[in-house]
Amino acid sequence: MRILAIETSCDETAIAIVEAEPEENEKPVFTEVVTFINSQAELHAEFGGVFPQLAKREHSKNMIPILGNVLKDQETEIVSFSKEQIVEVENILERYPDQKDALIAFAEEHKPSDIDYIVVTQGPGLAPALWVGITFARALSYLWNIPMVGVNHMEGHIVSVLAKENSLALPAVALLISGGHTQIIEVENWGHYTLLGETLDDALGEAYDKVARMLDIPYPGGPEVSKRARAVRESGVDAKFDFPRPMLHSKDYSFSFSGLKTSVLYTIQALQKELAEKNVSHNEATPQALSNEIRDQICFSFEEAITEVLLKKLAFTFDSSSAKSLIIGGGVIANQHLRTILAKFAEERNIELHIPDLEHTTDNAVMIAIAGYFTILREDPSIAPEIIANGNMSL
Ligand code: KG4
Ligand code: ZN
């Protein structure tokens, strides 16, 4: 089964083709045929986060060039559409008038010969961004007569490990940590998931990015915060600030990072005030006025707090679960320290740890294709179905 997948839930426009075989099997093998990602992160940096209308505009602008790249070396044929088909697809593309003609012309010249299904992220994510992918996917499904389904982005993060290995002990627990999500999910089997708990406020990556912002580190600041934390950890110094560990002892699977974030903010403000009082020339003390040593310490103390929370929640989860594997998804697992402590956790508990390759931990279309495969087994794909973007879609 060959799948064309489109992902536009946040600030990455991603399209991929994945081959899934065998078709009806507990352990399908997925082969990445081609994959493209265009990240808008730099464009959003000046807004300090992802700006939905900008994301929408960029997705719509990039969709056809990326499709062109994806189909460049694939077998395609030239087709022509009837007047009725053009009218119908103009209706589908109503909200993207500037892309309409280009897409129709592209579709006429590039009908892929061997795509069995189109899949597209339906949610969760930013609704204006999701709509772009859904609309273009519907137009292609209609013009090329290829059945399609909508896919849950979080299922994509869970199954993203299957891009590199097809054998993994089930049941598993998935910990998804990204800029938009912090969730613990029980994976009874592929396609069968139970959300055990999630963050009540900020996502983990969001907390990293907010702390970064307080320290004047540009968005997305997670990697820089963790780099600074590592420098302190490697120097062997203890954490200077005792930040709160929210919900550490709550006997549930929920997270909350907003109290921790506020505590970091108050600490920074107090330090700035102290500086201003000490030195009249610093009466407008900014985060830059804090020494690098202090800023590194804040990053380190923050990371120590979130590490403890994650470990405690995972311990609670595995204490009451028969799961044999731990799957981690989402951009925050690029964090080397978290990788180290989670590997240690898995070893102590004698469970398998599965982390996708870096290119599959952040948003990508390969994971959407894989999730699409399981969705196709559960649902009835059809031509250009009325899929509604669902910003809060749950598993
Ligand atoms: O999954 P992802 O690429 O995008 C979505 O949020 O969907 O995750 C990006 C998030 C950002 O918040 C970024 O700051 C964070 O992952 N991140 C990190 C690290 N690398 C990326 N957070 C902590 N440590 C890192 N090394
Ligand atoms: Zn994601």
Short mmCIF file of C-alpha atoms and ligand atoms in Angstrom, two decimals:
data_model
loop_
_atom_site.label_atom_id
_atom_site.label_comp_id
_atom_site.label_asym_id
_atom_site.label_seq_id
_atom_site.Cartn_x
_atom_site.Cartn_y
_atom_site.Cartn_z
CA MET A 1 0.00 0.00 0.00
CA ARG A 2 1.52 3.32 -1.09
CA ILE A 3 0.49 6.42 0.87
CA LEU A 4 0.90 10.13 0.12
CA ALA A 5 0.81 12.05 3.40
CA ILE A 6 0.36 15.77 4.05
CA GLU A 7 1.07 17.48 7.39
CA THR A 8 0.38 21.17 8.12
CA SER A 9 -0.74 21.21 11.77
CA CYS A 10 1.79 23.76 13.02
CA ASP A 11 4.77 25.48 11.43
CA GLU A 12 6.09 22.66 9.23
CA THR A 13 4.78 21.98 5.76
CA ALA A 14 5.60 18.31 5.28
CA ILE A 15 4.75 15.85 2.52
CA ALA A 16 5.93 12.25 2.19
CA ILE A 17 5.32 9.01 0.33
CA VAL A 18 5.55 5.83 2.39
CA GLU A 19 5.17 2.22 1.31
CA ALA A 20 3.41 0.01 3.87
CA GLU A 21 3.54 -3.78 3.63
CA PRO A 22 2.06 -6.27 4.14
CA GLU A 23 -1.40 -4.76 4.05
CA GLU A 24 -3.10 -6.78 6.81
CA ASN A 25 -0.50 -7.56 9.41
CA GLU A 26 0.19 -6.90 13.04
CA LYS A 27 3.73 -5.93 12.13
CA PRO A 28 3.71 -3.95 8.91
CA VAL A 29 6.99 -2.71 7.49
CA PHE A 30 7.11 0.94 6.49
CA THR A 31 9.53 2.23 3.89
CA GLU A 32 10.06 5.91 3.38
CA VAL A 33 10.00 6.53 -0.38
CA VAL A 34 10.46 10.28 -0.25
CA THR A 35 9.98 12.98 2.38
CA PHE A 36 10.14 16.78 2.40
CA ILE A 37 9.80 19.25 5.26
CA ASN A 38 9.76 23.01 5.07
CA SER A 39 10.11 24.60 8.49
CA GLN A 40 8.82 28.12 9.09
CA ALA A 41 10.43 28.35 12.55
CA GLU A 42 12.65 31.27 11.57
CA LEU A 43 9.71 33.28 10.25
CA HIS A 44 7.79 32.79 13.48
CA ALA A 45 10.78 33.60 15.67
CA GLU A 46 10.07 37.32 15.64
CA PHE A 47 6.60 36.66 17.09
CA GLY A 48 8.10 34.56 19.88
CA GLY A 49 5.89 31.61 18.89
CA VAL A 50 3.89 30.24 16.00
CA PHE A 51 1.60 32.86 14.48
CA PRO A 52 -1.40 30.96 12.97
CA GLN A 53 -2.22 33.32 10.06
CA LEU A 54 1.41 33.41 8.96
CA ALA A 55 1.56 29.61 9.18
CA LYS A 56 -1.55 29.37 7.01
CA ARG A 57 -0.11 31.69 4.37
CA GLU A 58 3.21 29.87 4.26
CA HIS A 59 1.62 26.41 4.03
CA SER A 60 -0.55 27.52 1.14
CA LYS A 61 2.41 29.10 -0.66
CA ASN A 62 4.68 26.09 -0.15
CA MET A 63 2.23 23.29 -0.86
CA ILE A 64 2.70 23.04 -4.64
CA PRO A 65 6.52 23.46 -4.70
CA ILE A 66 6.85 20.75 -2.04
CA LEU A 67 4.44 18.45 -3.86
CA GLY A 68 6.58 19.04 -6.95
CA ASN A 69 9.70 17.94 -5.07
CA VAL A 70 7.98 14.87 -3.68
CA LEU A 71 6.67 13.72 -7.06
CA LYS A 72 9.77 14.68 -9.04
CA ASP A 73 11.20 11.16 -9.27
CA GLN A 74 7.89 9.32 -9.08
CA GLU A 75 6.01 7.80 -11.95
CA THR A 76 3.33 10.27 -13.02
CA GLU A 77 1.04 10.78 -15.98
CA ILE A 78 -0.61 13.72 -17.69
CA VAL A 79 -4.37 13.94 -17.42
CA SER A 80 -6.98 16.52 -18.34
CA PHE A 81 -9.98 17.52 -16.27
CA SER A 82 -13.51 18.17 -17.43
CA LYS A 83 -15.29 21.48 -16.90
CA GLU A 84 -17.40 19.89 -14.15
CA GLN A 85 -14.28 18.67 -12.39
CA ILE A 86 -12.73 22.14 -12.55
CA VAL A 87 -15.89 23.74 -11.13
CA GLU A 88 -16.04 21.19 -8.33
CA VAL A 89 -12.40 21.58 -7.37
CA GLU A 90 -12.73 25.37 -7.47
CA ASN A 91 -15.39 24.95 -4.79
CA ILE A 92 -13.05 22.86 -2.69
CA LEU A 93 -10.25 25.43 -3.09
CA GLU A 94 -12.54 28.44 -2.59
CA ARG A 95 -10.49 29.84 0.26
CA TYR A 96 -7.19 29.65 -1.60
CA PRO A 97 -7.97 31.64 -4.77
CA ASP A 98 -4.34 32.52 -5.45
CA GLN A 99 -3.32 28.82 -5.47
CA LYS A 100 -6.30 27.41 -7.37
CA ASP A 101 -5.05 27.66 -10.96
CA ALA A 102 -1.56 26.54 -10.03
CA LEU A 103 -2.87 23.47 -8.25
CA ILE A 104 -5.16 22.45 -11.10
CA ALA A 105 -2.32 22.87 -13.62
CA PHE A 106 0.02 20.90 -11.37
CA ALA A 107 -2.51 18.10 -10.87
CA GLU A 108 -3.00 17.79 -14.65
CA GLU A 109 0.70 17.27 -15.20
CA HIS A 110 1.57 15.10 -12.22
CA LYS A 111 -1.07 12.46 -11.56
CA PRO A 112 0.91 9.83 -9.61
CA SER A 113 0.60 6.34 -11.07
CA ASP A 114 0.93 4.27 -7.93
CA ILE A 115 -0.48 6.14 -4.92
CA ASP A 116 -3.24 4.08 -3.26
CA TYR A 117 -4.29 6.57 -0.58
CA ILE A 118 -3.87 10.19 0.44
CA VAL A 119 -3.79 10.94 4.18
CA VAL A 120 -3.79 14.33 5.86
CA THR A 121 -3.49 15.61 9.41
CA GLN A 122 -6.96 16.51 10.68
CA GLY A 123 -5.87 17.64 14.17
CA PRO A 124 -4.87 18.54 16.79
CA GLY A 125 -3.05 21.72 15.81
CA LEU A 126 -3.72 25.25 14.63
CA ALA A 127 -7.03 25.27 12.75
CA PRO A 128 -5.99 27.78 10.01
CA ALA A 129 -2.86 25.70 9.35
CA LEU A 130 -4.73 22.38 9.39
CA TRP A 131 -7.28 23.68 6.89
CA VAL A 132 -4.62 24.27 4.26
CA GLY A 133 -3.46 20.64 4.27
CA ILE A 134 -7.00 19.28 4.40
CA THR A 135 -8.21 21.45 1.52
CA PHE A 136 -5.28 20.65 -0.77
CA ALA A 137 -5.51 16.95 0.07
CA ARG A 138 -9.23 16.94 -0.75
CA ALA A 139 -8.60 18.71 -4.06
CA LEU A 140 -5.93 16.15 -5.01
CA SER A 141 -8.09 13.25 -3.86
CA TYR A 142 -10.91 14.54 -6.06
CA LEU A 143 -8.83 15.34 -9.16
CA TRP A 144 -6.73 12.17 -9.03
CA ASN A 145 -9.55 9.96 -7.81
CA ILE A 146 -7.50 8.65 -4.89
CA PRO A 147 -9.36 7.80 -1.64
CA MET A 148 -8.27 9.62 1.51
CA VAL A 149 -8.64 9.79 5.30
CA GLY A 150 -7.93 12.37 8.02
CA VAL A 151 -5.29 11.42 10.58
CA ASN A 152 -4.69 12.29 14.22
CA HIS A 153 -1.33 14.06 14.56
CA MET A 154 -0.71 12.52 17.99
CA GLU A 155 -1.16 9.02 16.61
CA GLY A 156 1.55 10.10 14.16
CA HIS A 157 3.94 10.89 17.01
CA ILE A 158 3.17 7.55 18.69
CA VAL A 159 3.77 5.43 15.59
CA SER A 160 6.75 7.47 14.35
CA VAL A 161 9.10 4.83 15.85
CA LEU A 162 7.82 2.39 13.23
CA ALA A 163 9.73 4.36 10.60
CA LYS A 164 12.91 2.72 11.83
CA GLU A 165 11.84 -0.56 13.46
CA ASN A 166 8.78 -2.73 13.05
CA SER A 167 9.22 -4.96 16.04
CA LEU A 168 8.49 -3.55 19.44
CA ALA A 169 7.07 -5.19 22.55
CA LEU A 170 3.44 -4.25 23.18
CA PRO A 171 1.62 -3.00 25.16
CA ALA A 172 3.62 0.20 25.36
CA VAL A 173 3.40 3.58 27.01
CA ALA A 174 4.02 6.64 24.85
CA LEU A 175 5.28 9.90 26.31
CA LEU A 176 4.73 12.73 23.84
CA ILE A 177 6.64 15.91 24.62
CA SER A 178 6.59 18.75 22.11
CA GLY A 179 5.94 22.46 21.85
CA GLY A 180 2.21 21.73 21.71
CA HIS A 181 1.73 18.59 23.79
CA THR A 182 2.66 16.71 26.91
CA GLN A 183 0.76 13.45 27.07
CA ILE A 184 1.05 9.95 28.48
CA ILE A 185 -0.73 7.37 26.34
CA GLU A 186 -1.27 3.67 26.76
CA VAL A 187 -0.69 1.82 23.48
CA GLU A 188 -2.54 -1.49 23.78
CA ASN A 189 -1.83 -2.20 20.14
CA TRP A 190 -1.21 -0.16 17.00
CA GLY A 191 -4.39 1.76 16.36
CA HIS A 192 -5.63 1.26 19.94
CA TYR A 193 -4.69 4.03 22.32
CA THR A 194 -5.89 5.37 25.66
CA LEU A 195 -4.93 8.84 26.78
CA LEU A 196 -3.91 8.43 30.43
CA GLY A 197 -3.14 12.07 31.12
CA GLU A 198 -1.76 15.29 29.78
CA THR A 199 -0.68 18.76 30.76
CA LEU A 200 -3.33 20.95 32.32
CA ASP A 201 -1.69 24.11 30.99
CA ASP A 202 1.62 24.58 29.14
CA ALA A 203 3.26 21.87 27.08
CA LEU A 204 6.80 20.91 28.07
CA GLY A 205 8.42 22.45 24.97
CA GLU A 206 6.32 25.55 25.51
CA ALA A 207 7.62 25.81 29.09
CA TYR A 208 11.19 25.56 27.79
CA ASP A 209 10.47 28.22 25.18
CA LYS A 210 8.86 30.54 27.74
CA VAL A 211 11.76 30.23 30.15
CA ALA A 212 14.05 30.94 27.19
CA ARG A 213 12.07 34.06 26.37
CA MET A 214 12.34 35.29 29.96
CA LEU A 215 16.11 35.02 29.54
CA ASP A 216 16.05 36.78 26.16
CA ILE A 217 16.89 33.60 24.26
CA PRO A 218 15.15 33.62 20.85
CA TYR A 219 12.29 31.24 19.97
CA PRO A 220 12.36 28.26 19.97
CA GLY A 221 14.72 28.45 22.92
CA GLY A 222 14.44 24.87 24.23
CA PRO A 223 17.73 23.71 22.70
CA GLU A 224 19.63 26.73 24.09
CA VAL A 225 18.12 26.32 27.57
CA SER A 226 19.18 22.68 27.60
CA LYS A 227 22.65 23.59 26.35
CA ARG A 228 23.07 26.06 29.21
CA ALA A 229 21.74 23.49 31.68
CA ARG A 230 24.25 20.95 30.41
CA ALA A 231 27.16 23.31 30.96
CA VAL A 232 26.27 23.61 34.65
CA ARG A 233 25.57 19.88 35.01
CA GLU A 234 28.96 19.02 33.51
CA SER A 235 30.72 21.44 35.85
CA GLY A 236 29.35 19.44 38.77
CA VAL A 237 27.75 22.41 40.54
CA ASP A 238 24.45 21.89 42.39
CA ALA A 239 21.20 23.54 41.36
CA LYS A 240 21.05 27.00 42.93
CA PHE A 241 17.32 27.56 42.63
CA ASP A 242 14.76 25.25 44.12
CA PHE A 243 11.95 25.62 41.60
CA PRO A 244 8.61 23.89 42.30
CA ARG A 245 7.93 20.40 40.94
CA PRO A 246 4.24 20.77 40.05
CA MET A 247 1.96 17.77 40.61
CA LEU A 248 4.92 15.66 41.64
CA HIS A 249 2.90 13.72 44.18
CA SER A 250 -0.53 13.82 42.58
CA LYS A 251 -1.53 10.24 41.97
CA ASP A 252 -2.46 10.77 38.35
CA TYR A 253 -0.96 11.21 34.91
CA SER A 254 -1.46 14.98 34.68
CA PHE A 255 1.23 17.59 34.27
CA SER A 256 1.25 21.31 34.98
CA PHE A 257 4.11 23.59 34.05
CA SER A 258 2.63 27.05 34.47
CA GLY A 259 3.43 27.32 38.20
CA LEU A 260 7.02 26.34 37.54
CA LYS A 261 7.23 28.89 34.73
CA THR A 262 5.82 31.62 37.01
CA SER A 263 8.28 30.72 39.72
CA VAL A 264 11.14 31.08 37.22
CA LEU A 265 9.73 34.46 36.18
CA TYR A 266 9.53 35.72 39.78
CA THR A 267 13.06 34.53 40.44
CA ILE A 268 14.33 36.41 37.38
CA GLN A 269 12.42 39.55 38.37
CA ALA A 270 13.76 39.40 41.92
CA LEU A 271 17.32 39.00 40.63
CA GLN A 272 16.88 41.94 38.28
CA LYS A 273 15.51 44.07 41.10
CA GLU A 274 18.43 43.11 43.31
CA LEU A 275 20.82 44.11 40.53
CA ALA A 276 19.07 47.41 39.99
CA GLU A 277 19.27 48.24 43.70
CA LYS A 278 22.95 47.33 43.85
CA ASN A 279 23.89 49.39 40.86
CA VAL A 280 22.14 52.65 40.02
CA SER A 281 23.16 52.37 36.38
CA HIS A 282 21.10 49.19 36.22
CA ASN A 283 17.84 50.78 37.28
CA GLU A 284 16.34 49.36 34.06
CA ALA A 285 17.84 45.92 34.62
CA THR A 286 16.99 43.53 31.78
CA PRO A 287 17.53 39.79 31.59
CA GLN A 288 20.83 40.50 29.80
CA ALA A 289 22.01 42.29 32.92
CA LEU A 290 22.01 38.93 34.71
CA SER A 291 25.33 37.19 34.50
CA ASN A 292 25.69 34.21 32.19
CA GLU A 293 26.44 32.12 35.23
CA ILE A 294 23.08 33.02 36.79
CA ARG A 295 21.22 32.48 33.52
CA ASP A 296 22.84 29.06 33.09
CA GLN A 297 21.89 28.22 36.67
CA ILE A 298 18.27 29.16 36.02
CA CYS A 299 18.23 26.87 32.97
CA PHE A 300 19.82 24.05 34.94
CA SER A 301 17.52 24.42 37.96
CA PHE A 302 14.51 24.50 35.63
CA GLU A 303 15.63 21.37 33.80
CA GLU A 304 16.27 19.57 37.09
CA ALA A 305 12.68 20.35 38.13
CA ILE A 306 11.08 19.09 34.92
CA THR A 307 13.32 16.00 34.86
CA GLU A 308 12.13 15.03 38.32
CA VAL A 309 8.50 15.52 37.33
CA LEU A 310 8.83 13.43 34.16
CA LEU A 311 10.59 10.61 35.97
CA LYS A 312 8.05 10.56 38.77
CA LYS A 313 5.10 10.48 36.36
CA LEU A 314 6.67 7.68 34.34
CA ALA A 315 7.38 5.71 37.51
CA PHE A 316 3.74 6.14 38.54
CA THR A 317 2.62 5.02 35.07
CA PHE A 318 4.80 1.91 34.92
CA ASP A 319 4.00 0.96 38.54
CA SER A 320 0.42 0.37 37.49
CA SER A 321 0.92 -0.88 33.94
CA SER A 322 2.05 -4.05 32.25
CA ALA A 323 3.62 -2.08 29.41
CA LYS A 324 6.82 -3.58 28.05
CA SER A 325 8.01 -0.57 26.06
CA LEU A 326 8.34 3.16 26.44
CA ILE A 327 7.96 5.21 23.26
CA ILE A 328 8.99 8.86 23.28
CA GLY A 329 7.83 11.31 20.61
CA GLY A 330 7.92 15.06 20.06
CA GLY A 331 10.65 17.64 19.58
CA VAL A 332 11.71 17.91 23.24
CA ILE A 333 13.29 14.45 23.15
CA ALA A 334 16.11 15.99 21.14
CA ASN A 335 17.22 16.91 24.68
CA GLN A 336 20.31 14.84 25.48
CA HIS A 337 19.84 14.91 29.25
CA LEU A 338 16.28 13.62 28.99
CA ARG A 339 17.49 10.88 26.65
CA THR A 340 20.11 9.83 29.20
CA ILE A 341 17.80 9.75 32.20
CA LEU A 342 15.00 8.01 30.29
CA ALA A 343 17.44 5.37 29.04
CA LYS A 344 18.48 4.79 32.66
CA PHE A 345 14.84 4.61 33.75
CA ALA A 346 14.05 2.01 31.06
CA GLU A 347 17.09 -0.06 31.95
CA GLU A 348 16.26 -0.11 35.66
CA ARG A 349 12.69 -1.16 34.89
CA ASN A 350 13.70 -3.67 32.26
CA ILE A 351 11.55 -2.10 29.58
CA GLU A 352 12.37 -1.34 25.96
CA LEU A 353 12.98 2.30 25.16
CA HIS A 354 12.07 3.45 21.64
CA ILE A 355 12.95 6.90 20.41
CA PRO A 356 12.48 7.72 16.71
CA ASP A 357 15.33 9.15 14.68
CA LEU A 358 15.65 12.89 15.10
CA GLU A 359 14.02 13.66 11.74
CA HIS A 360 10.94 11.73 12.90
CA THR A 361 10.64 13.15 16.43
CA THR A 362 9.74 16.64 15.20
CA ASP A 363 6.70 17.14 12.98
CA ASN A 364 7.01 15.26 9.69
CA ALA A 365 4.77 13.57 7.12
CA VAL A 366 6.30 10.09 7.39
CA MET A 367 4.68 9.65 10.80
CA ILE A 368 1.39 10.90 9.35
CA ALA A 369 1.63 8.30 6.57
CA ILE A 370 2.22 5.54 9.14
CA ALA A 371 -0.68 6.74 11.30
CA GLY A 372 -2.65 6.97 8.05
CA TYR A 373 -2.02 3.28 7.42
CA PHE A 374 -3.65 2.35 10.75
CA THR A 375 -6.46 4.85 10.16
CA ILE A 376 -7.16 3.30 6.75
CA LEU A 377 -7.47 -0.13 8.42
CA ARG A 378 -10.04 1.32 10.87
CA GLU A 379 -11.98 3.69 8.65
CA ASP A 380 -13.41 3.78 5.16
CA PRO A 381 -11.31 5.99 2.89
CA SER A 382 -13.32 7.88 0.27
CA ILE A 383 -12.86 10.51 -2.44
CA ALA A 384 -12.53 14.06 -1.06
CA PRO A 385 -14.60 13.44 2.12
CA GLU A 386 -15.83 16.45 4.12
CA ILE A 387 -13.01 16.45 6.67
CA ILE A 388 -13.25 19.23 9.27
CA ALA A 389 -10.05 20.58 10.85
CA ASN A 390 -10.14 19.72 14.54
CA GLY A 391 -7.69 21.83 16.53
CA ASN A 392 -8.42 19.86 19.74
CA MET A 393 -8.77 16.40 18.24
CA SER A 394 -8.25 13.72 20.86
CA LEU A 395 -7.06 10.16 20.37
O1 KG4 B 1 7.71 18.48 18.05
P1 KG4 B 1 8.29 19.82 17.77
O2 KG4 B 1 9.35 19.94 16.74
O3 KG4 B 1 7.19 20.83 17.33
C1 KG4 B 1 5.95 20.91 17.93
O4 KG4 B 1 5.86 21.52 18.99
O5 KG4 B 1 5.01 20.34 17.36
O6 KG4 B 1 8.82 20.38 19.16
C2 KG4 B 1 9.42 21.65 19.27
C3 KG4 B 1 9.66 21.93 20.73
C4 KG4 B 1 10.02 23.39 20.97
O7 KG4 B 1 9.29 23.84 22.07
C5 KG4 B 1 11.51 23.32 21.27
O8 KG4 B 1 11.97 24.36 22.12
C6 KG4 B 1 11.62 21.98 21.96
O9 KG4 B 1 10.75 21.14 21.22
N1 KG4 B 1 12.98 21.46 21.95
C7 KG4 B 1 13.71 21.22 23.05
C8 KG4 B 1 14.97 20.75 22.61
N2 KG4 B 1 14.95 20.71 21.25
C9 KG4 B 1 13.73 21.14 20.85
N3 KG4 B 1 13.41 21.36 24.34
C10 KG4 B 1 14.36 21.03 25.23
N4 KG4 B 1 15.57 20.58 24.90
C11 KG4 B 1 15.92 20.42 23.61
N5 KG4 B 1 17.14 19.98 23.30
ZN ZN B 2 3.82 17.42 16.66
#
